[in-house]
Short mmCIF file of C-alpha atoms and ligand atoms in Angstrom, two decimals:
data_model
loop_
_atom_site.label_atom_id
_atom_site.label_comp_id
_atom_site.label_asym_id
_atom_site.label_seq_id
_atom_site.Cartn_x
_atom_site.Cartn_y
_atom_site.Cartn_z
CA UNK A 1085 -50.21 -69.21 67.31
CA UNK A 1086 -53.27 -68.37 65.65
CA UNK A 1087 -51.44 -68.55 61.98
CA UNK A 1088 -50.76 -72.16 62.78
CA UNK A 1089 -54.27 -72.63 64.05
CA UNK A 1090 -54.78 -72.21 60.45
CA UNK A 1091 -52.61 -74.69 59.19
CA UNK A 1092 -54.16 -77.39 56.95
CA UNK A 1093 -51.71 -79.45 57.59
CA UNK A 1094 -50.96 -82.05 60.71
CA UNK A 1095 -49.03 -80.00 62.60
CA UNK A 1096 -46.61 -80.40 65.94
CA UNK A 1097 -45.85 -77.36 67.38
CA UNK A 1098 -42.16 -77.14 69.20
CA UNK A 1099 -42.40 -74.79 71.73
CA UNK A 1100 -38.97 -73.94 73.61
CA UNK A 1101 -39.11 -71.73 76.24
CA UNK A 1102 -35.81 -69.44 77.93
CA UNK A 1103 -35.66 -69.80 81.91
CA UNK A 1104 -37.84 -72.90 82.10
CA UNK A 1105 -41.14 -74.28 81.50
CA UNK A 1106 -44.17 -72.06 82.72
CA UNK A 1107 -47.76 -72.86 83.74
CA UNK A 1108 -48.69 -69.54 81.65
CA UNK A 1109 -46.94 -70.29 78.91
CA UNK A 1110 -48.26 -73.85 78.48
CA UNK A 1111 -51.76 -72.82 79.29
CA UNK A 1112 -51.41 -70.16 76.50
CA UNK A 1113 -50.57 -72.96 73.73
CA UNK A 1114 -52.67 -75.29 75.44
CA UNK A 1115 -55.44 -72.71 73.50
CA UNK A 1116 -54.44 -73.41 70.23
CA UNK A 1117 -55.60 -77.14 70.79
CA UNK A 1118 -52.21 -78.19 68.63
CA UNK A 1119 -49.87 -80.74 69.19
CA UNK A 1120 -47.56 -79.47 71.16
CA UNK A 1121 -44.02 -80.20 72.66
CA UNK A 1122 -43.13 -77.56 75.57
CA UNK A 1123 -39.88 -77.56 76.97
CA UNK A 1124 -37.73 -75.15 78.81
CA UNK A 1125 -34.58 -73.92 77.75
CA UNK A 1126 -32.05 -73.21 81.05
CA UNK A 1127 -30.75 -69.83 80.02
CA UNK A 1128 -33.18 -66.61 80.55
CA UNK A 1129 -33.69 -63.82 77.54
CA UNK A 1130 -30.86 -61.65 77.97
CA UNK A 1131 -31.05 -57.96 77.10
CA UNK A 1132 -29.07 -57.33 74.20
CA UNK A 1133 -30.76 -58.07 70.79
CA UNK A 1134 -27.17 -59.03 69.86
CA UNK A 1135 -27.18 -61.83 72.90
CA UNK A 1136 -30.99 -62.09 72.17
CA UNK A 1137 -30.50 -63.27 68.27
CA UNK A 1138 -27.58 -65.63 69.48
CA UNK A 1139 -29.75 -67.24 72.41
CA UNK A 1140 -32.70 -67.99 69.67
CA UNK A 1141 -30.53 -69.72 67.54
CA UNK A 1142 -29.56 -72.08 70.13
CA UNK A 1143 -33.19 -72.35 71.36
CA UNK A 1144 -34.12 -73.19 67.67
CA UNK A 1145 -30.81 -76.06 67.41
CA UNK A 1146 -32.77 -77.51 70.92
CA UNK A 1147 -35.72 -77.83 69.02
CA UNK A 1148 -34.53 -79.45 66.22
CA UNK A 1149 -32.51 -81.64 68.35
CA UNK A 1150 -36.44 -82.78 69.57
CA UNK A 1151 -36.88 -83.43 66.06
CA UNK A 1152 -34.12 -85.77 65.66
CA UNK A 1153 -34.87 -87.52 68.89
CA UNK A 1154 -38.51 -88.15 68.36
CA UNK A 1155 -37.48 -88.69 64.87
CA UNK A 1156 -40.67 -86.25 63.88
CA UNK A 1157 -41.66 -86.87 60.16
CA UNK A 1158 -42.47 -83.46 58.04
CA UNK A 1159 -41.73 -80.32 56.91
CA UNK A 1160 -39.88 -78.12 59.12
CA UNK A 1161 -40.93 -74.48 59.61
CA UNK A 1162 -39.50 -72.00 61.72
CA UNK A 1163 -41.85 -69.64 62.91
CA UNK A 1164 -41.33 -66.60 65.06
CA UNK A 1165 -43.33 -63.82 67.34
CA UNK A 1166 -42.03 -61.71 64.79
CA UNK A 1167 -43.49 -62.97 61.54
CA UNK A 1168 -46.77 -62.52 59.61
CA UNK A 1169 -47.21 -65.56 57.52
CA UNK A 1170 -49.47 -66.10 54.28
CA UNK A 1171 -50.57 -69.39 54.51
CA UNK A 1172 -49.33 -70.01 50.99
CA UNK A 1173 -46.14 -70.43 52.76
CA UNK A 1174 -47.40 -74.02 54.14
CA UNK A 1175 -48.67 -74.77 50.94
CA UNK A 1176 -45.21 -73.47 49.44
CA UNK A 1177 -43.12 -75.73 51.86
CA UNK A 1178 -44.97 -79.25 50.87
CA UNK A 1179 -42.66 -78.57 48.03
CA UNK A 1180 -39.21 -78.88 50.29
CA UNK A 1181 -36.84 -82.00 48.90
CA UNK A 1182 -34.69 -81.06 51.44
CA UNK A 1183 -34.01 -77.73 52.37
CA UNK A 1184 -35.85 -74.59 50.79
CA UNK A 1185 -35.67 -71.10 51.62
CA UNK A 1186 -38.30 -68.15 50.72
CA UNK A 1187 -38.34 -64.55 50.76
CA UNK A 1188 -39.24 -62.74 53.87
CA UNK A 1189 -40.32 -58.93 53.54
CA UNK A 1190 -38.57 -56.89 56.10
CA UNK A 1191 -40.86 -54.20 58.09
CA UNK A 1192 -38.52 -52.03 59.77
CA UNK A 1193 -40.59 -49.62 62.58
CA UNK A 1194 -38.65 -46.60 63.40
CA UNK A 1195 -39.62 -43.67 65.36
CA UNK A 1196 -37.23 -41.17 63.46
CA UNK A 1197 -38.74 -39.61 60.42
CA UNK A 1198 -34.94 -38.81 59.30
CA UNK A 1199 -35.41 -42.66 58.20
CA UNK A 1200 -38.46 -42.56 56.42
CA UNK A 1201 -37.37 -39.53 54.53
CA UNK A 1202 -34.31 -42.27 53.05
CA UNK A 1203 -36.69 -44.86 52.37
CA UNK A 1204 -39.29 -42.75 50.38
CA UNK A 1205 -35.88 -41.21 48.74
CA UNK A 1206 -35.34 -45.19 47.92
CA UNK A 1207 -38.59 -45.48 46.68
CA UNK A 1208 -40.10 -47.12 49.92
CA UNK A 1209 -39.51 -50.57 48.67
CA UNK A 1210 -39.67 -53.15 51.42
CA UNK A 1211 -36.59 -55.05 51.71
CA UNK A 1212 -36.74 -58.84 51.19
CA UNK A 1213 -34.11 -61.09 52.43
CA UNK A 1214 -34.46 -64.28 50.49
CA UNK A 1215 -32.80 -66.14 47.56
CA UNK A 1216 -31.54 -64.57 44.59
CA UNK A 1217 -31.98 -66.60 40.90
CA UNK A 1218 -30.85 -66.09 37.79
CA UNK A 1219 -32.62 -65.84 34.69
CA UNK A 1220 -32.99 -69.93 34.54
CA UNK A 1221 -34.09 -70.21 37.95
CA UNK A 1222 -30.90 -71.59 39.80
CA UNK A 1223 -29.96 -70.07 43.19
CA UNK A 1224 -27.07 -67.74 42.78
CA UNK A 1225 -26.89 -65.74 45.79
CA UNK A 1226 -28.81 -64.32 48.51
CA UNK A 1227 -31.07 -61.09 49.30
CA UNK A 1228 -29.54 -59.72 52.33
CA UNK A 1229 -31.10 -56.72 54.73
CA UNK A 1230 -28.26 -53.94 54.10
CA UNK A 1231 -27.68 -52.84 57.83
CA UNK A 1232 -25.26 -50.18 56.72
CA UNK A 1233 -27.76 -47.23 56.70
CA UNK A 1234 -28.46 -47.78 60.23
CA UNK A 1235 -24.79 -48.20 61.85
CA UNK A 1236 -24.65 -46.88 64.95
CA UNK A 1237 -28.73 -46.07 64.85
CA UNK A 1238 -29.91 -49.24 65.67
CA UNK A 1239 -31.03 -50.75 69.13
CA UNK A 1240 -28.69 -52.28 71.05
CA UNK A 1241 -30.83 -53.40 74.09
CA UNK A 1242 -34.18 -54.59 73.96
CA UNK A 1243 -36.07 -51.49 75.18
CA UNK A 1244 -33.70 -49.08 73.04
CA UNK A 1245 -35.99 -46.26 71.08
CA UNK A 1246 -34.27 -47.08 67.69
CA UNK A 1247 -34.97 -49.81 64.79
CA UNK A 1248 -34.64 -53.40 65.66
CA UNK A 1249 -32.23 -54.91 62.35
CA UNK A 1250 -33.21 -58.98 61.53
CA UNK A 1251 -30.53 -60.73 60.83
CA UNK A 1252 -28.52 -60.93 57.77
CA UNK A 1253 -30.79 -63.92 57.10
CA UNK A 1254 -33.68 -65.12 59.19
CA UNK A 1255 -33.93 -68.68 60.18
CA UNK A 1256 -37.94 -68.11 59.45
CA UNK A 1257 -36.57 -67.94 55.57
CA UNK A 1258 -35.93 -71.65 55.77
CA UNK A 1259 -37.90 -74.68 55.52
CA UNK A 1260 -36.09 -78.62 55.72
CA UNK A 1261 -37.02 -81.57 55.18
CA UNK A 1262 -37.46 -83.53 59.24
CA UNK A 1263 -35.50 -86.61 57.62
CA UNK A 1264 -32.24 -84.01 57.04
CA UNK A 1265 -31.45 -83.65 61.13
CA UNK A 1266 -32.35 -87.21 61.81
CA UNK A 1267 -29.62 -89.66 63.09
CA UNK A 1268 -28.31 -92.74 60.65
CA UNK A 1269 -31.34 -91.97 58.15
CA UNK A 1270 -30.99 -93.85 54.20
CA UNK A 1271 -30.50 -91.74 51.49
CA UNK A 1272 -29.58 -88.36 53.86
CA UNK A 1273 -27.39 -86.39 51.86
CA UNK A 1274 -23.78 -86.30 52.88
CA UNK A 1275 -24.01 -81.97 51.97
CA UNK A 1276 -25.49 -81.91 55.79
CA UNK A 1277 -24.04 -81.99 58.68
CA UNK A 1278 -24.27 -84.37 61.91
CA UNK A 1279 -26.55 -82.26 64.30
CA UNK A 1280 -24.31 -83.54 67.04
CA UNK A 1281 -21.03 -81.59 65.56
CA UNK A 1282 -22.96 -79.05 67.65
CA UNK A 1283 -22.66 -79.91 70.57
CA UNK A 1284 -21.02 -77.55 73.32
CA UNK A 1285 -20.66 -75.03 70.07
CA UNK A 1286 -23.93 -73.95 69.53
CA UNK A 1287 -22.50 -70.54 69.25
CA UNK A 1288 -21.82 -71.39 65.57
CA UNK A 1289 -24.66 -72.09 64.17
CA UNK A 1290 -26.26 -68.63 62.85
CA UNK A 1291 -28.86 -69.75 60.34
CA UNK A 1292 -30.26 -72.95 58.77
CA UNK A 1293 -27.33 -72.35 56.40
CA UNK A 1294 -24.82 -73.17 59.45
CA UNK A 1295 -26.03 -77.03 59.18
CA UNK A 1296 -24.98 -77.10 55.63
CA UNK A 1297 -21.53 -77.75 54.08
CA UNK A 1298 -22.21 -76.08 51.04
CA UNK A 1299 -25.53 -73.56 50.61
CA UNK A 1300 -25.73 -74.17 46.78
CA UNK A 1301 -28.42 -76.89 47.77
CA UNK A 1302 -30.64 -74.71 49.00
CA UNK A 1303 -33.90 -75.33 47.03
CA UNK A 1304 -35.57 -71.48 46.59
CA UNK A 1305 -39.15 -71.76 47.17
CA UNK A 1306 -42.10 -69.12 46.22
CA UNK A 1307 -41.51 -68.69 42.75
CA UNK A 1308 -37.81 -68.51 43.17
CA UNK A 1309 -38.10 -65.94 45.78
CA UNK A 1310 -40.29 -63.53 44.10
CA UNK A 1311 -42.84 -64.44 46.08
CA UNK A 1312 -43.15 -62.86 49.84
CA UNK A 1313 -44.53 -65.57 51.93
CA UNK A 1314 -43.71 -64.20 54.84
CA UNK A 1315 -42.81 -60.75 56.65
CA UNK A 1316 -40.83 -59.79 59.66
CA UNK A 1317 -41.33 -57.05 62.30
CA UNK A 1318 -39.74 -57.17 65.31
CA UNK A 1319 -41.53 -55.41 68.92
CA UNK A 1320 -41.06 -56.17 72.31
CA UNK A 1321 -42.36 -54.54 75.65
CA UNK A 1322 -40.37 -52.54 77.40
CA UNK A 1323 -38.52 -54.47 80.57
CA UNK A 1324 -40.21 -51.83 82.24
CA UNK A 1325 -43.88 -52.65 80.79
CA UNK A 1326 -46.36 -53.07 83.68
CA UNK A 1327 -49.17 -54.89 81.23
CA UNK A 1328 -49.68 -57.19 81.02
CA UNK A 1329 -48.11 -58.20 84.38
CA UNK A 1330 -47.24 -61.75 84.24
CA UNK A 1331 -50.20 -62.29 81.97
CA UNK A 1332 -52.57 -61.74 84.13
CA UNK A 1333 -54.86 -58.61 84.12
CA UNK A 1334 -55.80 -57.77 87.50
CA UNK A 1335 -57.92 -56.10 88.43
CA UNK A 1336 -59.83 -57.38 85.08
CA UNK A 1337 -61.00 -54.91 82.46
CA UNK A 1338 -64.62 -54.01 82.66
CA UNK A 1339 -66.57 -54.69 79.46
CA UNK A 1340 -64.68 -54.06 76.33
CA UNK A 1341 -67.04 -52.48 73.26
CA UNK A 1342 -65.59 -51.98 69.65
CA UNK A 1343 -64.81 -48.52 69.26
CA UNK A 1344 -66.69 -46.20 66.87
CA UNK A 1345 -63.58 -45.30 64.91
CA UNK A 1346 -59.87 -46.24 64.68
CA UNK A 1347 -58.01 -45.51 67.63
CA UNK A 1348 -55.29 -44.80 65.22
CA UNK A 1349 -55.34 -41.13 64.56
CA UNK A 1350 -54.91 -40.42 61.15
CA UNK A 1351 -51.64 -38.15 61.72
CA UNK A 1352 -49.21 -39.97 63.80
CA UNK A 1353 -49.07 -38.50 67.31
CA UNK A 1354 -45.80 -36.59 67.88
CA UNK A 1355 -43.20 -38.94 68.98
CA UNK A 1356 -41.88 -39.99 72.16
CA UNK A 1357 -39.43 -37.66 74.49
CA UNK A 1358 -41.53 -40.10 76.88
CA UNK A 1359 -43.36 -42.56 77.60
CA UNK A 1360 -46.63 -41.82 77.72
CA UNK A 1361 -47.67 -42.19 73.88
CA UNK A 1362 -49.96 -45.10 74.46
CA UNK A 1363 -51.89 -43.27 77.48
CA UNK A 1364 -52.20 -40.05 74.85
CA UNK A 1365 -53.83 -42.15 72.42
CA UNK A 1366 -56.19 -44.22 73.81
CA UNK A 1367 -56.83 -40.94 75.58
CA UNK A 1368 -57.67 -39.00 72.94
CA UNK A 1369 -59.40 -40.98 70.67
CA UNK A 1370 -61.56 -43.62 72.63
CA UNK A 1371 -64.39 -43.63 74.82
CA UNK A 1372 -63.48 -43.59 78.39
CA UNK A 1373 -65.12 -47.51 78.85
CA UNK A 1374 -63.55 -48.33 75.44
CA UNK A 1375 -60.36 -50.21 76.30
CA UNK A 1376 -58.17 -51.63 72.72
CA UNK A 1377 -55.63 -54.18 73.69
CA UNK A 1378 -52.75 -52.03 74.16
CA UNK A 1379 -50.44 -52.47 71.18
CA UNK A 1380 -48.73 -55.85 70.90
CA UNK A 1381 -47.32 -55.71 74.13
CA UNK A 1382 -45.88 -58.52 73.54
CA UNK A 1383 -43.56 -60.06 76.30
CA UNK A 1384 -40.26 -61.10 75.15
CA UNK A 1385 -41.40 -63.83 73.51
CA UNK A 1386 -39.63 -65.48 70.89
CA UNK A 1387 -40.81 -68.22 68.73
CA UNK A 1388 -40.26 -70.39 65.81
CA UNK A 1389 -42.60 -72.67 64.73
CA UNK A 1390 -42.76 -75.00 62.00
CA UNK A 1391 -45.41 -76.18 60.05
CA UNK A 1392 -46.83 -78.70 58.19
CA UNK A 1393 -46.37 -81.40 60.09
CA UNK A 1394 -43.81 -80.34 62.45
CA UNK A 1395 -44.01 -77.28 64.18
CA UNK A 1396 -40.93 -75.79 66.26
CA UNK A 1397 -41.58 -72.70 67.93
CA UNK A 1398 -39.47 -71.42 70.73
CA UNK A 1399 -41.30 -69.16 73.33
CA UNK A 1400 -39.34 -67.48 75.42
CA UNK A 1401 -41.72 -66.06 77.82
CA UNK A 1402 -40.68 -63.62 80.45
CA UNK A 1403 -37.89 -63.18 79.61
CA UNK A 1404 -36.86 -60.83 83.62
CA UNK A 1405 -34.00 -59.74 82.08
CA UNK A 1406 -30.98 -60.56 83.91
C1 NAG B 1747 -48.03 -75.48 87.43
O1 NAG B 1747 -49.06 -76.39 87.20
C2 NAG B 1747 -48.89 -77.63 87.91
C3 NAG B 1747 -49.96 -78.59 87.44
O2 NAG B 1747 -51.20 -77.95 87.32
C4 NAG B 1747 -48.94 -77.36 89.41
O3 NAG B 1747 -48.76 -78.54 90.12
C5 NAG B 1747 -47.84 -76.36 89.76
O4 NAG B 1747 -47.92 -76.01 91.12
C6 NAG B 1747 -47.95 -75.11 88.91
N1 NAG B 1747 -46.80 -74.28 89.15
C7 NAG B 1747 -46.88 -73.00 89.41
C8 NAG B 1747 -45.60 -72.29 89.63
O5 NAG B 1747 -47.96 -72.42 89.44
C1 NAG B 1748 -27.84 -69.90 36.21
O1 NAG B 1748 -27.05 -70.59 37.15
C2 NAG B 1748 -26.79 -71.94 36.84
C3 NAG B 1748 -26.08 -72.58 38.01
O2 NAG B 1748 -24.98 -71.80 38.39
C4 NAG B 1748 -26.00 -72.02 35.53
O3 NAG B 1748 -25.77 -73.35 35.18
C5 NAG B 1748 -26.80 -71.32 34.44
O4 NAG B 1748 -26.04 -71.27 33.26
C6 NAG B 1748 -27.14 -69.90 34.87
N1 NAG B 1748 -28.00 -69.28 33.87
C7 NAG B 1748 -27.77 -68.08 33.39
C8 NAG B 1748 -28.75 -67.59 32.36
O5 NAG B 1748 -26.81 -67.40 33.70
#
């Protein structure tokens, strides 16, 4: 929310939200003081990342399916919970003819040192999924995250303690061109698909890439992909996070007073058997009246925004898990 606070651009944020419309969620973007179209989504956040990443996707199809029906002029952006953005990326899209994609670097958290020992062996180099050029500067191929390392290692449910994996491409990679998901526009290009081909199989549609007959359009963006504009990291609370508790802090925290140091100690604390990591920090490093927001527990919230001048974002707030 607060990157596309920044936004220079007119901007319409989409918000879609799983298991309905909620008076929290719209009073949260009510904040940013965007434009802002909030609607529910039937289906709740189910547990599975695997169920998770398929439910987005659909939630992201609804909100272009808003586009097409208010017929929404601009640059489409699909932002996400999950994604740092450099605002050169909204600069970066103005350049869209139709559909661009850029390079997202991948932040992997893991709590097993056995997989930071492989990436230093690697050389610690962030993987970027994005598009690949030649030496002219014509797509080729893509950038993919290479999964393969973490078979069988990776979370499976949403409060799993292993890696989270993005998906073999992120819809947040993409940027299009409003005009390409409208109905019975001039001059559309015939390489895209009718939106409503989708309907009943929204199942299919993966990535941007799904609306396309052939990907070879795909316009690469930031430098041809050298550029990161944007980075992905993945966290969610745990289903069995009391905090907050529907968003509401009760009773209210007493005074809150920066903290004299990092409540980060310098060595990480030993890892988890339990849960009680967060307690043992704050514990040991701040002031008994110094409360820090506890880390990012961020509700199962999904998003995707957009930018420029059409924003889709998809929150899927609580997400009760069922
Ligand atoms: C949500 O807000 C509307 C309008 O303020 C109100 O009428 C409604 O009762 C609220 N719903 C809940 C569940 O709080
Ligand atoms: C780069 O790809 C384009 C499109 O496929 C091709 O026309 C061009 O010759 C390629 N350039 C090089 C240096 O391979």
């Amino acid at each position: 929310m607060h990157a596309l606070m920044l936004v220079p651009y007119d901007l319409v944020w989409i918000v879609v939200e799983a298991g309905g419309v909620t008076n929290e969620t719209a009073s949260i973007i009510a904040k940013s003081g965007l434009r802002t179209i909030h609607v529910g989504f039937s289906q709740r956040m189910p547990n599975s990342w695997e169920a998770r990443h398929k439910l987005e996707s659909r939630m992201r199809l609804h909100a272009l399916r808003i586009v097409r029906k208010e017929k929404l002029d601009g640059v489409v952006v699909f932002a996400d919970d999950s994604n740092m953005h450099s605002m050169e990326l909204f600069d970066e899209a103005q350049n869209v003819n139709w559909i661009g994609a850029v390079s997202v670097g991948i932040l992997l958290h893991s709590d097993e040192s056995s997989y930071m020992v492989q990436s230093e062996e690697e050389g610690a180099s962030m993987p970027v999924q994005g598009p690949a050029c030649n030496a002219t500067d014509k797509l080729v191929g893509w950038h993919t995250f290479n999964s393969l390392q973490y078979t069988g290692r990776s979370a499976v449910y949403i409060d799993d303690r292993a890696p989270v994996l993005p998906r073999k491409l992120e819809w947040s990679g993409f940027v299009l061109n409003s005009r390409l998901v409208w109905k019975d526009v001039d001059g559309k290009p015939e390489w895209v698909k009718d939106l409503d081909k989708f309907d009943g199989v929204d199942e299919e549609i993966e990535t941007p890439l799904s609306l396309l007959k052939s990907t070879s359009v795909v316009e690469p963006l930031g430098n041809c992909g050298r550029q990161v504009l944007l980075w992905w990291l993945r966290v969610e609370a745990r289903t069995d996070s009391k905090f907050p508790s529907r968003w509401i802090i009760d009773p209210p925290l007493d005074i809150t007073i920066p903290s004299k140091r990092s409540p980060w100690p310098d060595a990480p604390p030993e890892l988890p058997s339990n849960e009680k990591v967060l307690t043992n920090t704050q514990e040991q490093t701040n002031k008994p009246s110094t409360r820090t927001k506890s880390p990012r527990s961020r509700r199962s919230r999904s998003k995707k925004k957009h930018d420029t001048k059409v924003i889709g974002v998809q929150v899927s707030t609580y997400s009760e898990q069922n």
